[in-house]
Amino acid sequence: MRHNLRGNDYLAFKDMTREEIEFVVDLSLDLKKKWVAREPHEYLRGQVWAALFEKSSTRTRNAFQRAAADLGITSIYLRPDELQSGRGEPLKDTARMFDRYYDGLFIRTFGHEIVEEYAQWMQHPVINGLTSLAHPTQGIADLMTIKEKKRDYPGLKICYAGNLYNVCYTTMIMCASFGMNLTVARPNGMEPEPIILQETMRRAAVSGAKINFTDNFDEALSGADIVYGMSHYSMGQPPEEVEQLKRAFAPYQVNSEAMRKAKPDAIFMHCLPAYRGIDVTDEVMESEQSMVWDQGENRMHSIKGILAAVAL
């Protein structure tokens, strides 16, 4: 079984085995120890990576740039409005030139087909910093946080409360791969992408994970070891759609009352940004149960582990 990802792309958990995901988690945790101890780890000195951000970012961009710097990578930030691709140049032409200039591409964009096309035309690694379908750098950070706070994965119950897109899909495959039970609380009729659901259920059949969807928030919270909050809408959505989603997801706000319905030692996680007063209350964000800051820091270590896995 291939564990080391050297020379390979890193696009989504759905494309990786459980062993490959765990390899990156362990590598990220090891690099975090070196960072805490202030041990130099410039293992990729001399490499130059492009960082293409087509969506605004706080954690992903800063985590990538710090991770790259610690590994000795020079990172070149690319603005999409300054590229010829914004004026109609085919993506495959841009990708092949990037491949000649850089040792890899880190990209945060919209449709998942975009990162897949870059990967198709580039020989050097492509790392997905976020698409509509997957957020695999977040997934590694989440697994790191769960391991640090709960020690092991099998049998844990996660209550996910929020919209069904990239983070939810990554969490679905993550739980199914590692034997964690997941209950997604969402308005009735809202269903995940079929390709993600199919892969999730295939992996759950192997690991024994239980994956459920319900419109009953109390049911999802009952017995939860982890309450995972998520924004109710995504950046760039039309205002009327945002308002509709706010109303639909209002019953699923993570507040103190909701946390009391989970296990007494339950922790709260959120990929951020959190819209306080909408998807989560200020009280929960600032509570002792909140692990969002450790989780957010782990974004840096997870990206460092991913870079090392594909490029070292």
GROMACS .gro file of N, CA, C and O in nm, residues 14 133 169 172-173 176-177 191-206 211 213:
model
  100
   14LYS      N    1  -1.163   1.169  -0.110
   14LYS     CA    2  -1.228   1.061  -0.186
   14LYS      C    3  -1.129   0.988  -0.276
   14LYS      O    4  -1.155   0.874  -0.316
  133LEU      N    5  -1.633   2.107  -0.367
  133LEU     CA    6  -1.654   1.966  -0.333
  133LEU      C    7  -1.567   1.916  -0.219
  133LEU      O    8  -1.603   1.819  -0.152
  169TYR      N    9  -1.859   1.737   0.312
  169TYR     CA   10  -1.822   1.623   0.229
  169TYR      C   11  -1.690   1.561   0.274
  169TYR      O   12  -1.674   1.439   0.276
  172MET      N   13  -1.761   1.374   0.594
  172MET     CA   14  -1.830   1.247   0.566
  172MET      C   15  -1.731   1.136   0.533
  172MET      O   16  -1.736   1.028   0.592
  173ILE      N   17  -1.642   1.163   0.441
  173ILE     CA   18  -1.545   1.061   0.401
  173ILE      C   19  -1.443   1.036   0.511
  173ILE      O   20  -1.400   0.922   0.533
  176ALA      N   21  -1.621   0.809   0.769
  176ALA     CA   22  -1.639   0.675   0.713
  176ALA      C   23  -1.507   0.599   0.705
  176ALA      O   24  -1.503   0.477   0.725
  177SER      N   25  -1.399   0.671   0.678
  177SER     CA   26  -1.267   0.607   0.666
  177SER      C   27  -1.212   0.562   0.800
  177SER      O   28  -1.145   0.459   0.809
  191GLU      N   29  -2.978   1.718   0.050
  191GLU     CA   30  -2.900   1.595   0.040
  191GLU      C   31  -2.760   1.622  -0.016
  191GLU      O   32  -2.740   1.718  -0.092
  192PRO      N   33  -2.662   1.538   0.019
  192PRO     CA   34  -2.525   1.558  -0.030
  192PRO      C   35  -2.511   1.516  -0.176
  192PRO      O   36  -2.599   1.451  -0.233
  193GLU      N   37  -2.398   1.552  -0.233
  193GLU     CA   38  -2.365   1.511  -0.370
  193GLU      C   39  -2.361   1.358  -0.377
  193GLU      O   40  -2.299   1.294  -0.292
  194PRO      N   41  -2.426   1.298  -0.476
  194PRO     CA   42  -2.432   1.151  -0.486
  194PRO      C   43  -2.294   1.084  -0.488
  194PRO      O   44  -2.276   0.980  -0.425
  195ILE      N   45  -2.197   1.145  -0.557
  195ILE     CA   46  -2.065   1.083  -0.566
  195ILE      C   47  -1.998   1.076  -0.428
  195ILE      O   48  -1.929   0.979  -0.396
  196ILE      N   49  -2.021   1.177  -0.344
  196ILE     CA   50  -1.965   1.179  -0.210
  196ILE      C   51  -2.039   1.081  -0.120
  196ILE      O   52  -1.978   1.005  -0.043
  197LEU      N   53  -2.171   1.079  -0.130
  197LEU     CA   54  -2.251   0.987  -0.048
  197LEU      C   55  -2.217   0.842  -0.080
  197LEU      O   56  -2.201   0.759   0.010
  198GLN      N   57  -2.203   0.811  -0.207
  198GLN     CA   58  -2.171   0.674  -0.248
  198GLN      C   59  -2.037   0.630  -0.192
  198GLN      O   60  -2.023   0.519  -0.138
  199GLU      N   61  -1.935   0.715  -0.204
  199GLU     CA   62  -1.803   0.680  -0.153
  199GLU      C   63  -1.803   0.672  -0.001
  199GLU      O   64  -1.736   0.586   0.058
  200THR      N   65  -1.879   0.760   0.064
  200THR     CA   66  -1.889   0.757   0.209
  200THR      C   67  -1.948   0.624   0.257
  200THR      O   68  -1.894   0.560   0.348
  201MET      N   69  -2.056   0.581   0.196
  201MET     CA   70  -2.122   0.457   0.238
  201MET      C   71  -2.037   0.335   0.206
  201MET      O   72  -2.039   0.237   0.281
  202ARG      N   73  -1.961   0.341   0.098
  202ARG     CA   74  -1.870   0.230   0.066
  202ARG      C   75  -1.764   0.214   0.175
  202ARG      O   76  -1.738   0.103   0.222
  203ARG      N   77  -1.708   0.325   0.219
  203ARG     CA   78  -1.605   0.319   0.323
  203ARG      C   79  -1.666   0.285   0.459
  203ARG      O   80  -1.604   0.213   0.539
  204ALA      N   81  -1.785   0.334   0.486
  204ALA     CA   82  -1.851   0.305   0.613
  204ALA      C   83  -1.880   0.156   0.627
  204ALA      O   84  -1.873   0.100   0.738
  205ALA      N   85  -1.910   0.090   0.517
  205ALA     CA   86  -1.935  -0.054   0.520
  205ALA      C   87  -1.811  -0.131   0.562
  205ALA      O   88  -1.820  -0.239   0.622
  206VAL      N   89  -1.694  -0.075   0.532
  206VAL     CA   90  -1.567  -0.139   0.569
  206VAL      C   91  -1.531  -0.107   0.714
  206VAL      O   92  -1.490  -0.195   0.790
  211ILE      N   93  -2.337   0.652   0.937
  211ILE     CA   94  -2.354   0.783   0.876
  211ILE      C   95  -2.503   0.810   0.860
  211ILE      O   96  -2.573   0.734   0.791
  213PHE      N   97  -2.836   1.118   0.832
  213PHE     CA   98  -2.880   1.254   0.802
  213PHE      C   99  -3.018   1.273   0.866
  213PHE      O  100  -3.104   1.186   0.855
   0.00000   0.00000   0.00000
